[in-house]
Structures are given as structure tokens and as C-alpha cells.
C-alpha positions as semicolon CSV with decimal commas, in nm:
position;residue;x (nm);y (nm);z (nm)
1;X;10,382;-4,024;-1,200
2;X;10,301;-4,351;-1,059
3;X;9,929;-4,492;-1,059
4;X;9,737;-4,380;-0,762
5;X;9,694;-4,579;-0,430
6;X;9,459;-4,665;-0,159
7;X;9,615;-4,738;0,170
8;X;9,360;-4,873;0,363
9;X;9,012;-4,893;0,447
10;X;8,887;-4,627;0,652
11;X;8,482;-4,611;0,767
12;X;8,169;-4,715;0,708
13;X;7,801;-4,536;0,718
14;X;7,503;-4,710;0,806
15;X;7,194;-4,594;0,843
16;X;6,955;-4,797;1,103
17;X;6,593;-4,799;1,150
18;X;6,653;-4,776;1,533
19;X;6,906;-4,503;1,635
20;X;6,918;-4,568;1,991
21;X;6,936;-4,962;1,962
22;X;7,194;-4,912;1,753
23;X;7,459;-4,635;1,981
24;X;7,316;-4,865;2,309
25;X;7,491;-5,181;2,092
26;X;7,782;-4,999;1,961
27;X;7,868;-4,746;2,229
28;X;7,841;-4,971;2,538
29;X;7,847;-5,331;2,406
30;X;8,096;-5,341;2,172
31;X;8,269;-5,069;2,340
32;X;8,286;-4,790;2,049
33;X;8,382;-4,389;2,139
34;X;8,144;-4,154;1,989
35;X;8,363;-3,894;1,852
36;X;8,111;-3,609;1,719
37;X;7,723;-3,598;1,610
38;X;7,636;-3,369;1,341
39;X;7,262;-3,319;1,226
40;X;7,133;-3,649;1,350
41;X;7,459;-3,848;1,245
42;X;7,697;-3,999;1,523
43;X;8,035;-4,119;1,500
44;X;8,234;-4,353;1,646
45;X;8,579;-4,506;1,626
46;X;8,725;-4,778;1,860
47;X;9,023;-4,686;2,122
48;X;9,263;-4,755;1,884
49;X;9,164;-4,614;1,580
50;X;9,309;-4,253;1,513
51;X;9,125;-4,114;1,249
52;X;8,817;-3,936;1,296
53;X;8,573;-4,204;1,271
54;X;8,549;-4,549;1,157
55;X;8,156;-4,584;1,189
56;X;7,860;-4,365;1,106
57;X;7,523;-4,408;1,261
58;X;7,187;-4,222;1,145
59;X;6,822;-4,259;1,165
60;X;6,626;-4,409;0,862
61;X;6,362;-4,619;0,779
62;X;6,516;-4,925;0,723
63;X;6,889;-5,046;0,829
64;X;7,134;-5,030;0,528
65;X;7,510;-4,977;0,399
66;X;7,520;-4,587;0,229
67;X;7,921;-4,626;0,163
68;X;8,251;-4,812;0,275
69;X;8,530;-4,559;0,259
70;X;8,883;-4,578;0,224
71;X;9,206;-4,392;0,281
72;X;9,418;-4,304;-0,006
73;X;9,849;-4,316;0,028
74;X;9,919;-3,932;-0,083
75;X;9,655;-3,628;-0,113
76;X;9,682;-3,599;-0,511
77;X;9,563;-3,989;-0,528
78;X;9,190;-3,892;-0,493
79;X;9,209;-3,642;-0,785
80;X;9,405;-3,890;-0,988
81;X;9,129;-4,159;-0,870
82;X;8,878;-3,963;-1,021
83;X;9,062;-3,878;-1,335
84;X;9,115;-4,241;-1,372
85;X;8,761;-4,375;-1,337
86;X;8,634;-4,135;-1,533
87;X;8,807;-4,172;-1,875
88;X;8,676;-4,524;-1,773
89;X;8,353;-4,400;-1,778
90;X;8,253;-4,499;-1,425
91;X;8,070;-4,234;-1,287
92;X;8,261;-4,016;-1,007
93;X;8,066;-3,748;-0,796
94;X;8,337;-3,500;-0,590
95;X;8,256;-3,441;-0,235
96;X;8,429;-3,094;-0,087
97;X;8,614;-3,072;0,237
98;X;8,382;-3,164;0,521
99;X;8,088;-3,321;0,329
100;X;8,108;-3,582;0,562
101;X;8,267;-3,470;0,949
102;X;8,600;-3,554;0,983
103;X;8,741;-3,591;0,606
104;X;8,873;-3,405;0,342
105;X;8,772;-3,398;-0,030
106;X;8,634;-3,691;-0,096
107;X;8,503;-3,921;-0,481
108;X;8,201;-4,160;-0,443
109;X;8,137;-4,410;-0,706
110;X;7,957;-4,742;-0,739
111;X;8,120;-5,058;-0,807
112;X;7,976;-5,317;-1,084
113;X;7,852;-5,517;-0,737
114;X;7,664;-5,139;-0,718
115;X;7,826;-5,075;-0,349
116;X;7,919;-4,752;-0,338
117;X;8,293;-4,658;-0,255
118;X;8,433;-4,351;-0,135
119;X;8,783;-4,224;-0,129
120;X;8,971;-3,965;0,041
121;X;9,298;-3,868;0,203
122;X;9,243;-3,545;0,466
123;X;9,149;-3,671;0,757
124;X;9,090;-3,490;1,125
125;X;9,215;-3,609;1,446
126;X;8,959;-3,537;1,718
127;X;9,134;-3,456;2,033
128;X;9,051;-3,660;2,290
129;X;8,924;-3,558;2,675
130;X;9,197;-3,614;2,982
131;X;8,928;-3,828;3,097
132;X;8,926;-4,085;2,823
133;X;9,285;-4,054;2,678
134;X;9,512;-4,337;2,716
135;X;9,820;-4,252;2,864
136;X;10,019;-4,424;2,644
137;X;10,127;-4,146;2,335
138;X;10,058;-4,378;2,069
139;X;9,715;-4,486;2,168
140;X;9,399;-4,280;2,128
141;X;9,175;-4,399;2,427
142;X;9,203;-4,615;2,728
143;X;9,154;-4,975;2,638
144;X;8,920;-5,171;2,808
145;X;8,679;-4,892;2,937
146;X;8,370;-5,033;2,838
147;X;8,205;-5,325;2,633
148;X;8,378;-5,576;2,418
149;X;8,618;-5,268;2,344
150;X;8,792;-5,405;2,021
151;X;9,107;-5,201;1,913
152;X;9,085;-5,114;1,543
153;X;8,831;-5,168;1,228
154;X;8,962;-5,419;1,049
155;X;8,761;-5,539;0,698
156;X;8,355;-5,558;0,508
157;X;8,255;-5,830;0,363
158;X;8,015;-5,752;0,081
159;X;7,757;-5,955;-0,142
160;X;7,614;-5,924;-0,457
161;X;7,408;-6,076;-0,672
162;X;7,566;-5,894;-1,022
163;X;7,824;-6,070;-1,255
164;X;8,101;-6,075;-0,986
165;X;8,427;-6,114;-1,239
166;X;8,326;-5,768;-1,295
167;X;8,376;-5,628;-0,911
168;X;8,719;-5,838;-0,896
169;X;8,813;-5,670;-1,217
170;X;8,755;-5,310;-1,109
171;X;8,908;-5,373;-0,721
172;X;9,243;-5,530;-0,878
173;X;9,258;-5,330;-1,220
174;X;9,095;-5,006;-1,109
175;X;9,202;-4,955;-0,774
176;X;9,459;-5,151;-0,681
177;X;9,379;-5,457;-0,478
178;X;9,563;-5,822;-0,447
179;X;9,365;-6,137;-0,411
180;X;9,497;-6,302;-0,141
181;X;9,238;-6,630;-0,112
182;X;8,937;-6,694;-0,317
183;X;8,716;-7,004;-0,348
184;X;8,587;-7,142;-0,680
185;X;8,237;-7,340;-0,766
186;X;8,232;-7,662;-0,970
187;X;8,311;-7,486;-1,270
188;X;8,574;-7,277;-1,221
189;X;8,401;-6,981;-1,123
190;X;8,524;-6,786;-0,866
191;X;8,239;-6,674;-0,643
192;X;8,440;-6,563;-0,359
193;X;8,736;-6,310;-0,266
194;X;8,957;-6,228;0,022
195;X;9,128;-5,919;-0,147
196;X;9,342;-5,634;0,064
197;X;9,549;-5,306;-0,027
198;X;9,738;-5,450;0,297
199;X;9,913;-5,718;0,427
200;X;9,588;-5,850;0,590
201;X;9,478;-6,119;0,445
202;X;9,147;-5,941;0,344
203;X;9,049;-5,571;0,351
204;X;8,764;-5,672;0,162
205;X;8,592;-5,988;0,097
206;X;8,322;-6,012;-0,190
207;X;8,107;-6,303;-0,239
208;X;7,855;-6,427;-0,489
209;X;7,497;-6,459;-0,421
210;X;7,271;-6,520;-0,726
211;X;6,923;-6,472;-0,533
212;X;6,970;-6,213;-0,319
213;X;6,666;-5,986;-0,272
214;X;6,865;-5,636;-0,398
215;X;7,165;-5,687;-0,603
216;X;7,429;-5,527;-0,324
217;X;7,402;-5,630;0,022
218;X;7,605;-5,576;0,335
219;X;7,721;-5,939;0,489
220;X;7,895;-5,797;0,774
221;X;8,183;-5,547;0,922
222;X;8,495;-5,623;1,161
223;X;8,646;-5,510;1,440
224;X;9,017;-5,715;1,550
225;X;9,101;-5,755;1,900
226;X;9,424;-5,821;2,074
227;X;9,412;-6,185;2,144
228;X;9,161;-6,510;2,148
229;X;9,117;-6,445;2,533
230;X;8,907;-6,101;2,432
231;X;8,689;-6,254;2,213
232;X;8,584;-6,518;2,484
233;X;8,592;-6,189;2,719
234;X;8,343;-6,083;2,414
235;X;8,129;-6,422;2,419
236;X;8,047;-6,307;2,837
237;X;7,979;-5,971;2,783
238;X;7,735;-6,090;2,467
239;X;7,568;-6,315;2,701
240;X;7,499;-6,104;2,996
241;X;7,326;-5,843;2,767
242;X;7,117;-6,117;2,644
243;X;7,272;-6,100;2,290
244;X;7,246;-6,370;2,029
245;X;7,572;-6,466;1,867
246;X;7,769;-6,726;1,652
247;X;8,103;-6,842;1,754
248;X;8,356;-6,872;1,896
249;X;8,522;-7,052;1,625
250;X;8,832;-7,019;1,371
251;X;8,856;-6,975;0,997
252;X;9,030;-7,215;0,765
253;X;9,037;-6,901;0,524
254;X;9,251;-6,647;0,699
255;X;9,298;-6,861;1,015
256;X;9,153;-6,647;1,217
257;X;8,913;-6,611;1,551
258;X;8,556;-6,500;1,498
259;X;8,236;-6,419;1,680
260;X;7,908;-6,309;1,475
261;X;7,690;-6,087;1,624
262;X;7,398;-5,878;1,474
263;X;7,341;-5,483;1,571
264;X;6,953;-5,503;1,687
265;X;6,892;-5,140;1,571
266;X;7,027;-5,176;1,191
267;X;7,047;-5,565;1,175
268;X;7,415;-5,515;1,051
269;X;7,616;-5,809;1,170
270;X;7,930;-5,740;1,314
271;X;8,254;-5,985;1,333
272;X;8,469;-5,946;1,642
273;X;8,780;-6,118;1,511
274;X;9,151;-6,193;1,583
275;X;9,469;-6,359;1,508
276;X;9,492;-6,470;1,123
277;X;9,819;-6,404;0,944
278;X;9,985;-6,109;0,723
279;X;10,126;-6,059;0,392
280;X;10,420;-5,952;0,334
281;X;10,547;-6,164;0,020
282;X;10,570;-5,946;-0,309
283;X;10,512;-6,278;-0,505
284;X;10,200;-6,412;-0,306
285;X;9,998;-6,640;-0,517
286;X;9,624;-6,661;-0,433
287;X;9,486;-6,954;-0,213
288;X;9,220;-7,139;-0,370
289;X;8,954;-7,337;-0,211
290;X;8,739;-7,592;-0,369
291;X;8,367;-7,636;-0,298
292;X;8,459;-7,973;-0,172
293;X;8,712;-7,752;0,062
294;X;8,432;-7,467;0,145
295;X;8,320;-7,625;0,511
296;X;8,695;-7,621;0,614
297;X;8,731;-7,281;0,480
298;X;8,435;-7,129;0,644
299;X;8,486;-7,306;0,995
300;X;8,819;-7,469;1,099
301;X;8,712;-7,556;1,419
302;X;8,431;-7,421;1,654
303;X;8,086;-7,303;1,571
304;X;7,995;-7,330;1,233
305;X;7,958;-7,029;1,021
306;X;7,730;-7,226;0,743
307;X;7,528;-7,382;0,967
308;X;7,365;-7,094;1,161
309;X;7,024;-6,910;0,997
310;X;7,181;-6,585;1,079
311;X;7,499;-6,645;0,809
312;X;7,215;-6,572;0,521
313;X;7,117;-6,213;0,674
314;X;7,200;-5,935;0,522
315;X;7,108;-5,576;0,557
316;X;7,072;-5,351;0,172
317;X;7,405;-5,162;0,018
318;X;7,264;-4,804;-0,123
């Protein structure tokens, strides 16, 4: 039997300290569907996302990051998961069928960056009303029916302020991941990762900050859009609503489109994003990028990333 697999990521839950800030932003500025709300927790997926949910939204009092989950290749993966991390002795707590809406049997553990992961295969489908279905067969909603209306979830980007060799350790040893592009400080140390269980460029990207004020913090989630036109569409609608943002601009790392923009609910920042390139080489080496290289990494061309005061926010990981 072959070692287990994750295929790719699958949700995130946040808790925010202003529920309806938070569904006015995601639900009709960026254009999210709200596919259920059970006991005070909504959730919503994007019109092309199929499975059940790719965000979670609940009332607390203070924004922050409870877990990042991900979708496993085969069923018996998230048993073997467990097995695994446990004779490691990381500690796994089992979540039945329907613990959270939407998902199967489920594992939660913390990384060494103290995120906490979860991992599952089962997933529902909601069916969709005639109303908001897309016509086409392979496509959950209608595009375009509201918002900034992104297509599909696309990566995290974490921080943490913990001995960081350890988190790339456990993502590449323990479950699986490739680096795909990393950046290194003036001794050698690498201090950032753009790692993926697909051929995106990064799934996950995990960064080192020394003096953060908790140890694991949420930098920001993605959602990937068709084409640079809809993230200038994005830049409009962001305006109108009076909505503070960074970008547009393009990554040297990844070469792709971005636009920054923090939920005012949660204060979760969210990267609308597109273009970039895939993976597909079995024999990939890892990019690196020099300090001396880190500007043209961050910010190919357009609005700089590093520059703006809102690059250093981040909301608590739980």
C-alpha cells in the first residue's frame, strides 16, 4: 500500500468579530454563494467550486483562522493520515461524518507553525436552485451574478513565528507536499515557501515572521479568476463600495495577477488572483530567490506588495 495523499486544498473556517460585515463582503462583493447555515455558521463556495463549501463564516469575538482543510486522493487516506502522524507522535483528534456540514470523517492536527490542519475525503454536493444553476453541466452556478464573482479557491498563505524548517519538514515529509519556489535570508535560511500537492505553483505558502504577536497567523486566502480583465473588473467593483485595496500588480514569484483586499468584518485579507503558471515536470527543482531578489519576487510590476501598511496585517491562526 502506497503512502497516503492529499489532493488538494479544500476550505477554510474563520471566525469574525462582525458576522454581517463579513457575508455583506463575501456574499455580494466578492461574489460568494452561501450554500447552507447551520447553528450560527454560514457557508459559502464560489460558482465554480463543487464541493460543499470552500469558506466558513461564524460569529466570535475577535476575527481568526480555526482550520485550513484539505481533500485527500482516496477515502482510506484519512485513516492512514492519522495512523501515520500518530506513530509520529503528532497529536490527531477524529472528527465523525458531519462534524462540520458538508464533509465526511475528518483528522485535525496542528502543524509545528501550530495552524491547525484538517483532512478529509467525503464530501457533499449541495444541489443547486434552477434559479442560480449555470446551464452549462460542468459548472455549479452562473458566473458573473454578483460581485467580483471569482471562479474557484485557489491557495493560504500562512505565517509563523516558530522554527519554520520544522513546518517545511512536516508539509514535504509528513504529508506530501513539493516546494516549488522559496526565498532564502543572508544566511541561507529559508524563510519562505511556495509549496503545492498540485501543479499550482503554491497550494500553500508559509513564511517566517520572528515578531509576530501569536506564533500562527493568517496572512491571507485566494480566490483565481478567469483572466487579468476580471481583476481590473474587481479593482471597479472595490472602488464603488468604497473598499480599500492593494494592486493591481503581478508577482515575480508565481507570475501571477493580484489584488489585496481586507474582509472589514474578520480583517482577513483576501487575494483575488490570476494567471501564474503550472507544474507539470516530475523533476521540478525549487526556484530560489535571494533577499537581494525579494522586491522582484514580491512585485514584478504594479503596486507594490512590500510597500503598503496593510502587507504586515494579519488576523490569529487557532
Amino acid at each position: 500500500m502506497g503512502k497516503p495523499e492529499i489532493a488538494k486544498l479544500g476550505h477554510v473556517a474563520i471566525v469574525t468579530s462582525d458576522l454581517e460585515k463579513s457575508l455583506w463582503f463575501f456574499r455580494e462583493v466578492i461574489g460568494l454563494e452561501e450554500t447552507d447555515e447551520v447553528d450560527g455558521v454560514h457557508y459559502l463556495r464560489a460558482w465554480g467550486d463543487f464541493q460543499h463549501h470552500t469558506l466558513s463564516l461564524e460569529q466570535g469575538e475577535s476575527g481568526y483562522l480555526k482550520h485550513i482543510g484539505w481533500r485527500t486522493k482516496n477515502k482510506e487516506d484519512v485513516q492512514q493520515f492519522k495512523q501515520l502522524l500518530e506513530e509520529e507522535g503528532v497529536d490527531v483528534t477524529y472528527l465523525p461524518k458531519g462534524a462540520t456540514p458538508g464533509i465526511g470523517e475528518a483528522i485535525r492536527f496542528k502543524l509545528p507553525s501550530l495552524h491547525t490542519f484538517e483532512l478529509y475525503y467525503d464530501v457533499e454536493r449541495p444541489p443547486v436552485a434552477e434559479h442560480r444553476r449555470s446551464v452549462l453541466k460542468n459548472q455549479t452556478y452562473k458566473s458573473w451574478a454578483k460581485g467580483v464573482s471569482p471562479r474557484r479557491f485557489d491557495h493560504v498563505n500562512i505565517h509563523t513565528s516558530t522554527e519554520v524548517d520544522q513546518t517545511y519538514d512536516f508539509l514535504l515529509e509528513k504529508l506530501g507536499f513539493k516546494l516549488r519556489e522559496y526565498l532564502v535570508n543572508e544566511e541561507g535560511n529559508t524563510i519562505a515557501g511556495w509549496m503545492s500537492v498540485t501543479p499550482l505553483v503554491h497550494d500553500v505558502a508559509v513564511l517566517s515572521k520572528p515578531n509576530l504577536p501569536t506564533p500562527a497567523r493568517l496572512h491571507h486566502i485566494s480566490y483565481w479568476s478567469d483572466d487579468t480583465q476580471d481583476i481590473l473588473r474587481a479593482a471597479d467593483i472595490l472602488k464603488e463600495n468604497g473598499i480599500q485595496f492593494i494592486g493591481p500588480g503581478k508577482h515575480g514569484i508565481s507570475q501571477a495577477m493580484y489584488l489585496y483586499v481586507m474582509d472589514p468584518g474578520s480583517g482577513c485579507r483576501v487575494e483575488l488572483f490570476t494567471g501564474g503558471y503550472l507544474i507539470f515536470e516530475p523533476d521540478w527543482e525549487p526556484v530560489k530567490w535571494t533577499m537581494e531578489e525579494r522586491s522582484l519576487g514580491n512585485t514584478y510590476w504594479g503596486d507594490s506588495v512590500q510597500d503598503k501598511e496593510l502587507n504586515n496585517i494579519t488576523i490569529e491562526a487557532k
